[in-house]
């Protein structure tokens, strides 16, 4: 018979995979705004998938008599499978694998990325950019791995890791004394993506 403390542990372990999987997916794919109820259903759905995949491992672990080893393997297997499921779903969503397969059969779905802002920055590509502010001032920079664009649907602020100034010859010259550019929310009028410096 399962004791009350064991019930708490089993409940927590059942909920853990959903939490891990959703956070892994959301970290690489900007999430849409959803109600709390929708999020709870998402957590529970991912937990059910993960626990179902763990069933073969659980059937072996249940036969272990040592309590410490039992819980160690039980929790470890749950986290490992949840991590694998999270990374797999994240890859499928980020690379639009399902959409690409459906396009073969001439079936198109609405984009899973909520906004054009998210689409542009979620790809995490490196490029030069010109940001035009609301006062029409132009900022030139290099957006790469040390840069950051907010994924919050209500806040679109931007950090660009390298700044450039426009020389008299029309060429971009790196501002060596600048450690980065922060552009607050609401200040951006236009973003131009450049393949190379002009």
Coordinates of C-alpha atoms in Angstrom, one line a residue:
X1 CA 0.0 0.0 0.0
X2 CA 1.3 3.4 -1.0
X3 CA 2.0 5.6 2.1
X4 CA 0.8 9.3 2.1
X5 CA 4.4 10.6 1.6
X6 CA 4.9 8.3 -1.3
X7 CA 1.7 9.7 -2.8
X8 CA 3.2 13.2 -2.7
X9 CA 6.4 12.0 -4.4
X10 CA 4.5 10.1 -7.1
X11 CA 2.3 13.2 -7.8
X12 CA 5.3 15.5 -8.0
X13 CA 7.2 13.1 -10.3
X14 CA 4.1 12.9 -12.5
X15 CA 3.9 16.7 -12.9
X16 CA 7.7 17.2 -13.3
X17 CA 8.0 16.0 -16.9
X18 CA 5.3 18.4 -18.1
X19 CA 7.1 21.3 -16.4
X20 CA 10.5 20.4 -17.9
X21 CA 9.2 19.7 -21.4
X22 CA 7.2 22.9 -21.7
X23 CA 10.2 25.0 -20.5
X24 CA 12.5 23.3 -22.9
X25 CA 10.1 23.9 -25.8
X26 CA 9.4 27.5 -24.8
X27 CA 13.1 28.4 -24.4
X28 CA 13.7 27.8 -28.2
X29 CA 10.2 28.5 -29.5
X30 CA 8.4 31.8 -28.5
X31 CA 5.1 30.7 -26.9
X32 CA 1.7 32.1 -27.8
X33 CA -0.3 33.8 -25.1
X34 CA -2.5 31.2 -23.5
X35 CA -4.9 31.0 -20.6
X36 CA -3.8 29.3 -17.4
X37 CA -6.2 26.5 -18.1
X38 CA -4.6 25.9 -21.5
X39 CA -1.1 25.8 -19.9
X40 CA -2.3 23.3 -17.3
X41 CA -3.6 21.0 -20.0
X42 CA -0.3 21.4 -21.9
X43 CA 1.7 20.4 -18.8
X44 CA -0.6 17.4 -18.1
X45 CA -0.5 16.2 -21.7
X46 CA 3.3 16.3 -21.9
X47 CA 3.5 14.6 -18.5
X48 CA 1.2 11.8 -19.8
X49 CA 3.3 11.3 -22.9
X50 CA 6.6 11.3 -21.0
X51 CA 5.3 8.9 -18.3
X52 CA 3.9 6.6 -21.0
X53 CA 7.3 6.4 -22.6
X54 CA 8.8 5.7 -19.2
X55 CA 6.6 2.7 -18.6
X56 CA 9.1 0.0 -19.7
X57 CA 11.7 1.5 -17.4
X58 CA 9.2 1.9 -14.5
X59 CA 8.3 -1.8 -14.8
X60 CA 12.0 -2.7 -14.2
X61 CA 12.5 -0.1 -11.4
X62 CA 9.4 -1.2 -9.5
X63 CA 11.1 -4.5 -8.8
X64 CA 14.0 -2.9 -7.0
X65 CA 13.9 -3.5 -3.2
X66 CA 16.4 -0.9 -2.1
X67 CA 14.4 2.3 -1.3
X68 CA 17.2 4.8 -2.1
X69 CA 18.1 3.1 -5.4
X70 CA 14.5 2.8 -6.3
X71 CA 13.8 6.5 -5.9
X72 CA 17.1 7.5 -7.5
X73 CA 16.4 5.5 -10.6
X74 CA 12.7 6.4 -10.7
X75 CA 13.4 10.2 -10.6
X76 CA 16.4 9.9 -12.9
X77 CA 14.5 7.9 -15.5
X78 CA 11.6 10.4 -15.4
X79 CA 13.9 13.4 -15.8
X80 CA 16.0 11.8 -18.6
X81 CA 12.9 10.8 -20.7
X82 CA 11.3 14.2 -20.1
X83 CA 14.5 15.9 -21.3
X84 CA 14.6 13.7 -24.5
X85 CA 11.0 14.4 -25.2
X86 CA 11.4 18.1 -24.6
X87 CA 14.4 18.4 -26.9
X88 CA 12.7 16.3 -29.6
X89 CA 9.5 18.3 -29.5
X90 CA 11.5 21.5 -29.5
X91 CA 13.4 20.5 -32.5
X92 CA 10.3 19.5 -34.4
X93 CA 8.6 22.8 -33.6
X94 CA 11.6 25.0 -34.2
X95 CA 12.3 23.4 -37.6
X96 CA 8.6 23.2 -38.5
X97 CA 9.1 19.5 -39.4
X98 CA 5.3 18.8 -39.3
X99 CA 4.6 21.8 -41.6
X100 CA 7.2 20.7 -44.0
X101 CA 5.8 17.2 -44.2
X102 CA 2.2 18.5 -44.6
X103 CA 3.4 20.8 -47.4
X104 CA 4.3 17.7 -49.4
X105 CA 0.6 16.8 -49.4
X106 CA -0.4 20.4 -50.2
X107 CA -1.7 21.0 -46.7
X108 CA -0.7 24.2 -45.0
X109 CA -1.1 25.2 -41.3
X110 CA -1.1 28.5 -39.7
X111 CA 2.4 29.4 -38.5
X112 CA 3.2 28.3 -34.9
X113 CA 5.3 31.4 -34.3
X114 CA 3.1 34.0 -32.8
X115 CA 4.6 37.2 -34.3
X116 CA 7.0 38.4 -37.0
X117 CA 9.3 39.6 -34.3
X118 CA 9.5 36.1 -32.8
X119 CA 10.0 34.6 -36.3
X120 CA 12.9 36.9 -37.0
X121 CA 14.7 36.4 -33.7
X122 CA 13.8 32.8 -32.8
X123 CA 16.0 31.6 -35.7
X124 CA 19.0 32.9 -33.7
X125 CA 20.8 33.9 -36.9
X126 CA 23.8 36.2 -37.1
X127 CA 23.4 39.4 -39.1
X128 CA 24.1 43.1 -39.4
X129 CA 21.1 45.3 -38.8
X130 CA 20.0 48.9 -39.0
X131 CA 17.5 49.8 -36.3
X132 CA 15.5 53.0 -36.9
X133 CA 14.2 54.6 -33.8
X134 CA 10.9 56.5 -33.4
X135 CA 12.9 59.8 -33.7
X136 CA 14.3 58.5 -37.0
X137 CA 17.8 58.0 -35.5
X138 CA 19.5 55.0 -37.1
X139 CA 21.5 52.5 -35.1
X140 CA 23.9 50.1 -36.8
X141 CA 24.9 46.9 -35.1
X142 CA 25.9 43.2 -35.3
X143 CA 23.3 40.8 -33.8
X144 CA 24.8 37.4 -32.8
X145 CA 25.1 34.9 -29.9
X146 CA 25.7 37.6 -27.3
X147 CA 22.8 39.7 -28.4
X148 CA 19.2 39.4 -27.1
X149 CA 15.7 40.0 -28.3
X150 CA 12.8 39.8 -25.8
X151 CA 10.3 37.0 -26.3
X152 CA 7.7 38.6 -24.1
X153 CA 4.7 39.4 -26.3
X154 CA 4.2 42.8 -24.6
X155 CA 7.8 43.9 -24.4
X156 CA 10.0 44.2 -27.5
X157 CA 13.3 45.4 -26.3
X158 CA 16.6 44.6 -27.9
X159 CA 20.3 44.2 -27.0
X160 CA 22.8 44.3 -29.9
X161 CA 26.3 43.2 -29.0
X162 CA 28.4 45.3 -31.4
X163 CA 27.9 48.9 -32.5
X164 CA 29.0 50.5 -35.7
X165 CA 29.2 54.1 -36.8
X166 CA 28.8 55.3 -40.4
X167 CA 32.1 56.8 -41.7
X168 CA 32.4 59.7 -44.1
X169 CA 33.2 57.1 -46.9
X170 CA 29.8 55.4 -46.2
X171 CA 31.5 52.4 -44.6
X172 CA 30.5 50.9 -41.3
X173 CA 33.3 51.2 -38.7
X174 CA 33.1 49.2 -35.5
X175 CA 32.9 51.3 -32.3
X176 CA 35.6 49.6 -30.2
X177 CA 34.7 51.5 -27.1
X178 CA 31.1 50.4 -27.2
X179 CA 30.2 47.2 -25.2
X180 CA 26.7 46.9 -26.7
X181 CA 23.5 48.7 -27.5
X182 CA 20.3 48.4 -25.5
X183 CA 17.1 49.6 -27.2
X184 CA 14.1 49.9 -24.8
X185 CA 10.6 48.7 -25.5
X186 CA 8.6 51.0 -27.7
X187 CA 11.5 52.8 -29.3
X188 CA 11.9 50.8 -32.4
X189 CA 10.3 52.0 -35.7
X190 CA 12.0 49.7 -38.2
X191 CA 14.6 47.0 -38.3
X192 CA 16.5 46.3 -41.5
X193 CA 18.5 43.0 -41.8
X194 CA 21.8 43.3 -43.7
X195 CA 23.8 40.4 -45.2
X196 CA 27.0 42.4 -44.9
X197 CA 28.3 45.8 -43.8
X198 CA 27.9 48.5 -46.4

